[in-house]
Amino acid sequence: MKLRTHVGVALVAAGTLLVPAVSPQPVATASPAQRGPDARCEALVGTAIPATVTSLPTRGGHVDASSSVTESISGVNVTYCRVHAALSPIDRSAPDIEMRVALPLRWNHRSMMLGGGGYNGTIPDIRGNVPFGPRDAPTPLARGYATYASDSGHQADPAQHPVSSLDGSFAMNDEALRNFAAGDALKKTHDAALFLIRQWYRAKPRHMYFTGGSTGGREALAVIQRWPHVFSGVISAYPAWNNLAEALYLGYATRLLAKPGAFPGAGKQTLLYDSVIRDCDGLDGLADGIVSNPEGCHFEPAQLRCPNGDDIGPTCLSDRQIKAVKAISSPWEWPYEVASGERSYPGFPFLSGADMRTPLLGWGTTPPSTPMPLTSGYGMQYWDQWVKYFLTRDPTRDSLSVAPDRPGQWRERISELSQVQDINDADLRPFARSGGKLLLVHGAADELVSHRSTNDYYTRVVETVGHRTARGFMRYYLVPGANHANVGNPAFAAEWDSITAIERWAEQNREPRAPVVTDAATGRSRPMCEYPRWPAYRTGNPDSADSFECST
């Protein structure tokens, strides 16, 4: 028998009770229903999660730890039962799915599942907020939601990569790969969490929601495509939905920047960003440091060319750097078919306002090389891990030696991976018929997942289901100046109460009307314009959303 322990579990030795030699008296034992919440919570330790409760195969699971917690969350005192559980894989060599559930004492009869990021490998904070959620508004748990999340079926190893979300080593195992890439762990986690919620409250949630950004945004789209009847509403932010397509593109960009003299260093990145803002900021009628109409910005990097095209320092771009910059900012198509049907990736918007100087998420401070430096950009390290563990399953492989446009022996494997990594079924009519609602949001200055890709996804859905049907269940908002997850110092640190918006739409059929997004750094606000519209300055206070109108 395997004994499992977990950090935070207290092992208490039972003592021996000595009693007088008299007739034994019956001992009164409180039933679970009569126990206080602390005792009830602690009693969950050891609870078995039957394999039959998950619709996808597992060997069941059990609760490793459970404790009653009272703490202040976004200014609200919350008492909840914090449960840690593990689900066992079918393949005994695969890692468990580690998951956590928060069961608030004051329950609002709703649940919220939280998605992960990067390659996952850690459990998202079940006390946390939704992507772009306001800091001064309660998080889901503080609102009374039962919240839950998992590591998607593997645990990040610091020995493999110091950034937990960049450890791709789990993909050497097929079941772990499917748990992450195909989203199998999402349904397994949901089913197990629902079992625990029903055990605790003796009722199931009236409304179930999902939220996530980046990989979590991709997971949000995966659950409504694969299990359209489960969730009442979904918030998907900056979703990396075409994960295989983006991985190939990241490889293409990485190899371009690895060429001698092609990488623009920190000074040149600043030059490029400042020049784009100078040329395109005022096109929306207001110079405010934000490119509100990225599709209307057509910056030509050749105007920054060094004399004779030679690299003479941070005040200009060499011919090699101009060539790389233009290529990476443009759509790229690979010359072969893959099983998912994807053929291209639309490129990054740094020539229309994305700041590639953002720590880690942008280009990094050093060019990609072998071995891949930790000072290179997140996307470059993501490609490196993907080649080693997803594609070749050879940790010694030089990722720069694999050409995504000419993969040779790896072409068939790429096609296989596309079937699990590209979440690209645009027919969301089953989700719409179930009454589900979808909020899509992306920052137009995202430096890690291109907003153009989400534009493409939205357009596909509308073309597939029809505009009228799409309007009945989906909204897509593009936020100028917002970057990936508000990391670093974005031009516009977006905050929007999407929780209230999705609740009203899913539960009361009150569709979002004239939503407003706020910059957390400055307090200025802008209208949330539905794509393809964008906020144009009209007149009045430049810090107020009322002074703008959504323009085409």
mmCIF file with all atom_site columns, C-alpha atoms in Angstrom, residues 153-292:
data_model
loop_
_atom_site.group_PDB
_atom_site.id
_atom_site.type_symbol
_atom_site.label_atom_id
_atom_site.label_alt_id
_atom_site.label_comp_id
_atom_site.label_asym_id
_atom_site.label_entity_id
_atom_site.label_seq_id
_atom_site.pdbx_PDB_ins_code
_atom_site.Cartn_x
_atom_site.Cartn_y
_atom_site.Cartn_z
_atom_site.occupancy
_atom_site.B_iso_or_equiv
_atom_site.pdbx_formal_charge
_atom_site.auth_seq_id
_atom_site.auth_comp_id
_atom_site.auth_asym_id
_atom_site.auth_atom_id
_atom_site.pdbx_PDB_model_num
ATOM 1   C CA . GLY A 1 153 ? -1.477  16.309 -14.793 1.00 0.00 ? 153 GLY A CA 1
ATOM 2   C CA . HIS A 1 154 ? 2.192   16.918 -14.042 1.00 0.00 ? 154 HIS A CA 1
ATOM 3   C CA . GLN A 1 155 ? 4.388   18.684 -11.519 1.00 0.00 ? 155 GLN A CA 1
ATOM 4   C CA . ALA A 1 156 ? 7.027   21.152 -12.714 1.00 0.00 ? 156 ALA A CA 1
ATOM 5   C CA . ASP A 1 157 ? 10.589  20.189 -11.850 1.00 0.00 ? 157 ASP A CA 1
ATOM 6   C CA . PRO A 1 158 ? 12.951  23.092 -11.029 1.00 0.00 ? 158 PRO A CA 1
ATOM 7   C CA . ALA A 1 159 ? 15.850  20.887 -12.091 1.00 0.00 ? 159 ALA A CA 1
ATOM 8   C CA . GLN A 1 160 ? 14.409  20.822 -15.610 1.00 0.00 ? 160 GLN A CA 1
ATOM 9   C CA . HIS A 1 161 ? 13.652  24.548 -15.818 1.00 0.00 ? 161 HIS A CA 1
ATOM 10  C CA . PRO A 1 162 ? 13.756  27.286 -13.140 1.00 0.00 ? 162 PRO A CA 1
ATOM 11  C CA . VAL A 1 163 ? 10.573  28.858 -14.585 1.00 0.00 ? 163 VAL A CA 1
ATOM 12  C CA . SER A 1 164 ? 7.888   26.344 -13.611 1.00 0.00 ? 164 SER A CA 1
ATOM 13  C CA . SER A 1 165 ? 5.606   27.098 -16.561 1.00 0.00 ? 165 SER A CA 1
ATOM 14  C CA . LEU A 1 166 ? 8.477   26.392 -18.979 1.00 0.00 ? 166 LEU A CA 1
ATOM 15  C CA . ASP A 1 167 ? 9.144   22.806 -17.911 1.00 0.00 ? 167 ASP A CA 1
ATOM 16  C CA . GLY A 1 168 ? 8.000   20.630 -20.817 1.00 0.00 ? 168 GLY A CA 1
ATOM 17  C CA . SER A 1 169 ? 9.628   17.399 -19.654 1.00 0.00 ? 169 SER A CA 1
ATOM 18  C CA . PHE A 1 170 ? 6.277   15.795 -18.770 1.00 0.00 ? 170 PHE A CA 1
ATOM 19  C CA . ALA A 1 171 ? 5.500   15.395 -22.483 1.00 0.00 ? 171 ALA A CA 1
ATOM 20  C CA . MET A 1 172 ? 7.759   12.346 -22.649 1.00 0.00 ? 172 MET A CA 1
ATOM 21  C CA . ASN A 1 173 ? 4.725   10.434 -21.286 1.00 0.00 ? 173 ASN A CA 1
ATOM 22  C CA . ASP A 1 174 ? 1.710   10.008 -23.589 1.00 0.00 ? 174 ASP A CA 1
ATOM 23  C CA . GLU A 1 175 ? -0.967  10.218 -20.884 1.00 0.00 ? 175 GLU A CA 1
ATOM 24  C CA . ALA A 1 176 ? 0.617   13.304 -19.339 1.00 0.00 ? 176 ALA A CA 1
ATOM 25  C CA . LEU A 1 177 ? 0.841   14.852 -22.801 1.00 0.00 ? 177 LEU A CA 1
ATOM 26  C CA . ARG A 1 178 ? -2.860  14.265 -23.474 1.00 0.00 ? 178 ARG A CA 1
ATOM 27  C CA . ASN A 1 179 ? -3.815  15.519 -20.025 1.00 0.00 ? 179 ASN A CA 1
ATOM 28  C CA . PHE A 1 180 ? -2.132  18.829 -20.838 1.00 0.00 ? 180 PHE A CA 1
ATOM 29  C CA . ALA A 1 181 ? -2.382  19.268 -24.598 1.00 0.00 ? 181 ALA A CA 1
ATOM 30  C CA . ALA A 1 182 ? -5.759  17.697 -25.368 1.00 0.00 ? 182 ALA A CA 1
ATOM 31  C CA . GLY A 1 183 ? -7.267  19.002 -22.146 1.00 0.00 ? 183 GLY A CA 1
ATOM 32  C CA . ASP A 1 184 ? -8.127  15.596 -20.660 1.00 0.00 ? 184 ASP A CA 1
ATOM 33  C CA . ALA A 1 185 ? -7.029  16.765 -17.205 1.00 0.00 ? 185 ALA A CA 1
ATOM 34  C CA . LEU A 1 186 ? -9.615  19.546 -17.345 1.00 0.00 ? 186 LEU A CA 1
ATOM 35  C CA . LYS A 1 187 ? -12.588 17.190 -17.397 1.00 0.00 ? 187 LYS A CA 1
ATOM 36  C CA . LYS A 1 188 ? -11.015 14.783 -14.916 1.00 0.00 ? 188 LYS A CA 1
ATOM 37  C CA . THR A 1 189 ? -10.374 17.666 -12.518 1.00 0.00 ? 189 THR A CA 1
ATOM 38  C CA . HIS A 1 190 ? -13.850 19.099 -13.004 1.00 0.00 ? 190 HIS A CA 1
ATOM 39  C CA . ASP A 1 191 ? -15.556 15.768 -12.357 1.00 0.00 ? 191 ASP A CA 1
ATOM 40  C CA . ALA A 1 192 ? -13.512 15.114 -9.222  1.00 0.00 ? 192 ALA A CA 1
ATOM 41  C CA . ALA A 1 193 ? -14.073 18.648 -7.921  1.00 0.00 ? 193 ALA A CA 1
ATOM 42  C CA . LEU A 1 194 ? -17.812 18.342 -8.535  1.00 0.00 ? 194 LEU A CA 1
ATOM 43  C CA . PHE A 1 195 ? -17.811 15.111 -6.531  1.00 0.00 ? 195 PHE A CA 1
ATOM 44  C CA . LEU A 1 196 ? -16.126 16.887 -3.593  1.00 0.00 ? 196 LEU A CA 1
ATOM 45  C CA . ILE A 1 197 ? -18.435 19.891 -3.868  1.00 0.00 ? 197 ILE A CA 1
ATOM 46  C CA . ARG A 1 198 ? -21.471 17.607 -3.672  1.00 0.00 ? 198 ARG A CA 1
ATOM 47  C CA . GLN A 1 199 ? -19.945 15.726 -0.752  1.00 0.00 ? 199 GLN A CA 1
ATOM 48  C CA . TRP A 1 200 ? -19.442 18.977 1.149   1.00 0.00 ? 200 TRP A CA 1
ATOM 49  C CA . TYR A 1 201 ? -22.630 20.908 0.336   1.00 0.00 ? 201 TYR A CA 1
ATOM 50  C CA . ARG A 1 202 ? -24.936 17.966 -0.422  1.00 0.00 ? 202 ARG A CA 1
ATOM 51  C CA . ALA A 1 203 ? -25.847 19.822 -3.596  1.00 0.00 ? 203 ALA A CA 1
ATOM 52  C CA . LYS A 1 204 ? -24.310 20.602 -6.966  1.00 0.00 ? 204 LYS A CA 1
ATOM 53  C CA . PRO A 1 205 ? -23.658 24.159 -8.175  1.00 0.00 ? 205 PRO A CA 1
ATOM 54  C CA . ARG A 1 206 ? -26.524 25.878 -9.929  1.00 0.00 ? 206 ARG A CA 1
ATOM 55  C CA . HIS A 1 207 ? -24.067 27.539 -12.309 1.00 0.00 ? 207 HIS A CA 1
ATOM 56  C CA . MET A 1 208 ? -20.553 26.421 -13.236 1.00 0.00 ? 208 MET A CA 1
ATOM 57  C CA . TYR A 1 209 ? -17.977 28.736 -14.819 1.00 0.00 ? 209 TYR A CA 1
ATOM 58  C CA . PHE A 1 210 ? -14.468 28.501 -16.244 1.00 0.00 ? 210 PHE A CA 1
ATOM 59  C CA . THR A 1 211 ? -11.846 31.232 -16.556 1.00 0.00 ? 211 THR A CA 1
ATOM 60  C CA . GLY A 1 212 ? -8.272  31.366 -17.790 1.00 0.00 ? 212 GLY A CA 1
ATOM 61  C CA . GLY A 1 213 ? -5.712  33.306 -19.775 1.00 0.00 ? 213 GLY A CA 1
ATOM 62  C CA . SER A 1 214 ? -3.007  32.218 -22.251 1.00 0.00 ? 214 SER A CA 1
ATOM 63  C CA . THR A 1 215 ? -2.858  28.417 -21.841 1.00 0.00 ? 215 THR A CA 1
ATOM 64  C CA . GLY A 1 216 ? -5.803  28.907 -19.490 1.00 0.00 ? 216 GLY A CA 1
ATOM 65  C CA . GLY A 1 217 ? -7.616  30.793 -22.256 1.00 0.00 ? 217 GLY A CA 1
ATOM 66  C CA . ARG A 1 218 ? -6.934  27.872 -24.565 1.00 0.00 ? 218 ARG A CA 1
ATOM 67  C CA . GLU A 1 219 ? -8.273  25.528 -21.875 1.00 0.00 ? 219 GLU A CA 1
ATOM 68  C CA . ALA A 1 220 ? -11.414 27.661 -21.652 1.00 0.00 ? 220 ALA A CA 1
ATOM 69  C CA . LEU A 1 221 ? -12.047 27.111 -25.358 1.00 0.00 ? 221 LEU A CA 1
ATOM 70  C CA . ALA A 1 222 ? -11.195 23.403 -25.030 1.00 0.00 ? 222 ALA A CA 1
ATOM 71  C CA . VAL A 1 223 ? -13.898 22.762 -22.425 1.00 0.00 ? 223 VAL A CA 1
ATOM 72  C CA . ILE A 1 224 ? -16.663 24.386 -24.463 1.00 0.00 ? 224 ILE A CA 1
ATOM 73  C CA . GLN A 1 225 ? -15.594 22.522 -27.599 1.00 0.00 ? 225 GLN A CA 1
ATOM 74  C CA . ARG A 1 226 ? -15.230 19.090 -25.996 1.00 0.00 ? 226 ARG A CA 1
ATOM 75  C CA . TRP A 1 227 ? -17.831 19.336 -23.204 1.00 0.00 ? 227 TRP A CA 1
ATOM 76  C CA . PRO A 1 228 ? -20.313 21.988 -24.359 1.00 0.00 ? 228 PRO A CA 1
ATOM 77  C CA . HIS A 1 229 ? -22.981 21.213 -21.748 1.00 0.00 ? 229 HIS A CA 1
ATOM 78  C CA . VAL A 1 230 ? -20.844 21.515 -18.603 1.00 0.00 ? 230 VAL A CA 1
ATOM 79  C CA . PHE A 1 231 ? -20.226 25.232 -18.058 1.00 0.00 ? 231 PHE A CA 1
ATOM 80  C CA . SER A 1 232 ? -22.783 28.050 -17.886 1.00 0.00 ? 232 SER A CA 1
ATOM 81  C CA . GLY A 1 233 ? -20.212 30.641 -18.868 1.00 0.00 ? 233 GLY A CA 1
ATOM 82  C CA . VAL A 1 234 ? -16.579 30.894 -19.868 1.00 0.00 ? 234 VAL A CA 1
ATOM 83  C CA . ILE A 1 235 ? -14.078 33.780 -19.747 1.00 0.00 ? 235 ILE A CA 1
ATOM 84  C CA . SER A 1 236 ? -11.225 33.187 -22.199 1.00 0.00 ? 236 SER A CA 1
ATOM 85  C CA . ALA A 1 237 ? -8.400  35.724 -22.191 1.00 0.00 ? 237 ALA A CA 1
ATOM 86  C CA . TYR A 1 238 ? -5.518  35.921 -24.684 1.00 0.00 ? 238 TYR A CA 1
ATOM 87  C CA . PRO A 1 239 ? -6.020  32.241 -25.599 1.00 0.00 ? 239 PRO A CA 1
ATOM 88  C CA . ALA A 1 240 ? -3.177  30.200 -27.103 1.00 0.00 ? 240 ALA A CA 1
ATOM 89  C CA . TRP A 1 241 ? -5.789  28.057 -28.866 1.00 0.00 ? 241 TRP A CA 1
ATOM 90  C CA . ASN A 1 242 ? -3.677  27.022 -31.885 1.00 0.00 ? 242 ASN A CA 1
ATOM 91  C CA . ASN A 1 243 ? -0.845  25.759 -29.701 1.00 0.00 ? 243 ASN A CA 1
ATOM 92  C CA . LEU A 1 244 ? 0.910   23.660 -32.349 1.00 0.00 ? 244 LEU A CA 1
ATOM 93  C CA . ALA A 1 245 ? 0.699   26.465 -34.894 1.00 0.00 ? 245 ALA A CA 1
ATOM 94  C CA . GLU A 1 246 ? 2.170   28.952 -32.439 1.00 0.00 ? 246 GLU A CA 1
ATOM 95  C CA . ALA A 1 247 ? 4.918   26.511 -31.430 1.00 0.00 ? 247 ALA A CA 1
ATOM 96  C CA . LEU A 1 248 ? 5.992   26.209 -35.080 1.00 0.00 ? 248 LEU A CA 1
ATOM 97  C CA . TYR A 1 249 ? 5.891   29.986 -35.472 1.00 0.00 ? 249 TYR A CA 1
ATOM 98  C CA . LEU A 1 250 ? 7.962   30.454 -32.308 1.00 0.00 ? 250 LEU A CA 1
ATOM 99  C CA . GLY A 1 251 ? 10.535  28.088 -33.798 1.00 0.00 ? 251 GLY A CA 1
ATOM 100 C CA . TYR A 1 252 ? 10.549  30.108 -37.002 1.00 0.00 ? 252 TYR A CA 1
ATOM 101 C CA . ALA A 1 253 ? 11.047  33.362 -35.069 1.00 0.00 ? 253 ALA A CA 1
ATOM 102 C CA . THR A 1 254 ? 13.671  31.821 -32.772 1.00 0.00 ? 254 THR A CA 1
ATOM 103 C CA . ARG A 1 255 ? 15.779  30.622 -35.693 1.00 0.00 ? 255 ARG A CA 1
ATOM 104 C CA . LEU A 1 256 ? 15.537  34.030 -37.374 1.00 0.00 ? 256 LEU A CA 1
ATOM 105 C CA . LEU A 1 257 ? 16.740  35.847 -34.254 1.00 0.00 ? 257 LEU A CA 1
ATOM 106 C CA . ALA A 1 258 ? 19.535  33.320 -33.744 1.00 0.00 ? 258 ALA A CA 1
ATOM 107 C CA . LYS A 1 259 ? 21.166  34.253 -37.038 1.00 0.00 ? 259 LYS A CA 1
ATOM 108 C CA . PRO A 1 260 ? 24.368  36.295 -36.658 1.00 0.00 ? 260 PRO A CA 1
ATOM 109 C CA . GLY A 1 261 ? 23.606  39.996 -36.254 1.00 0.00 ? 261 GLY A CA 1
ATOM 110 C CA . ALA A 1 262 ? 19.804  39.566 -36.482 1.00 0.00 ? 262 ALA A CA 1
ATOM 111 C CA . PHE A 1 263 ? 18.883  40.033 -32.814 1.00 0.00 ? 263 PHE A CA 1
ATOM 112 C CA . PRO A 1 264 ? 17.985  43.605 -31.769 1.00 0.00 ? 264 PRO A CA 1
ATOM 113 C CA . GLY A 1 265 ? 19.402  44.197 -28.313 1.00 0.00 ? 265 GLY A CA 1
ATOM 114 C CA . ALA A 1 266 ? 17.727  46.097 -25.486 1.00 0.00 ? 266 ALA A CA 1
ATOM 115 C CA . GLY A 1 267 ? 18.597  49.548 -26.859 1.00 0.00 ? 267 GLY A CA 1
ATOM 116 C CA . LYS A 1 268 ? 17.279  48.701 -30.306 1.00 0.00 ? 268 LYS A CA 1
ATOM 117 C CA . GLN A 1 269 ? 14.090  47.243 -28.820 1.00 0.00 ? 269 GLN A CA 1
ATOM 118 C CA . THR A 1 270 ? 13.510  50.569 -27.080 1.00 0.00 ? 270 THR A CA 1
ATOM 119 C CA . LEU A 1 271 ? 14.226  52.443 -30.300 1.00 0.00 ? 271 LEU A CA 1
ATOM 120 C CA . LEU A 1 272 ? 11.754  50.295 -32.194 1.00 0.00 ? 272 LEU A CA 1
ATOM 121 C CA . TYR A 1 273 ? 8.968   50.606 -29.617 1.00 0.00 ? 273 TYR A CA 1
ATOM 122 C CA . ASP A 1 274 ? 9.367   54.370 -29.176 1.00 0.00 ? 274 ASP A CA 1
ATOM 123 C CA . SER A 1 275 ? 9.362   54.865 -32.951 1.00 0.00 ? 275 SER A CA 1
ATOM 124 C CA . VAL A 1 276 ? 6.151   52.874 -33.411 1.00 0.00 ? 276 VAL A CA 1
ATOM 125 C CA . ILE A 1 277 ? 4.416   54.850 -30.656 1.00 0.00 ? 277 ILE A CA 1
ATOM 126 C CA . ARG A 1 278 ? 5.637   58.125 -32.183 1.00 0.00 ? 278 ARG A CA 1
ATOM 127 C CA . ASP A 1 279 ? 4.210   57.240 -35.597 1.00 0.00 ? 279 ASP A CA 1
ATOM 128 C CA . CYS A 1 280 ? 0.952   55.497 -34.627 1.00 0.00 ? 280 CYS A CA 1
ATOM 129 C CA . ASP A 1 281 ? -0.137  56.770 -31.202 1.00 0.00 ? 281 ASP A CA 1
ATOM 130 C CA . GLY A 1 282 ? -2.080  59.784 -32.499 1.00 0.00 ? 282 GLY A CA 1
ATOM 131 C CA . LEU A 1 283 ? -3.970  57.919 -35.237 1.00 0.00 ? 283 LEU A CA 1
ATOM 132 C CA . ASP A 1 284 ? -6.929  57.489 -32.863 1.00 0.00 ? 284 ASP A CA 1
ATOM 133 C CA . GLY A 1 285 ? -7.173  61.246 -32.291 1.00 0.00 ? 285 GLY A CA 1
ATOM 134 C CA . LEU A 1 286 ? -5.242  61.326 -29.013 1.00 0.00 ? 286 LEU A CA 1
ATOM 135 C CA . ALA A 1 287 ? -1.575  61.060 -28.080 1.00 0.00 ? 287 ALA A CA 1
ATOM 136 C CA . ASP A 1 288 ? -1.811  58.935 -24.934 1.00 0.00 ? 288 ASP A CA 1
ATOM 137 C CA . GLY A 1 289 ? 0.887   56.288 -25.360 1.00 0.00 ? 289 GLY A CA 1
ATOM 138 C CA . ILE A 1 290 ? -1.622  53.762 -26.730 1.00 0.00 ? 290 ILE A CA 1
ATOM 139 C CA . VAL A 1 291 ? -2.047  52.553 -30.306 1.00 0.00 ? 291 VAL A CA 1
ATOM 140 C CA . SER A 1 292 ? -5.817  52.169 -30.300 1.00 0.00 ? 292 SER A CA 1
#
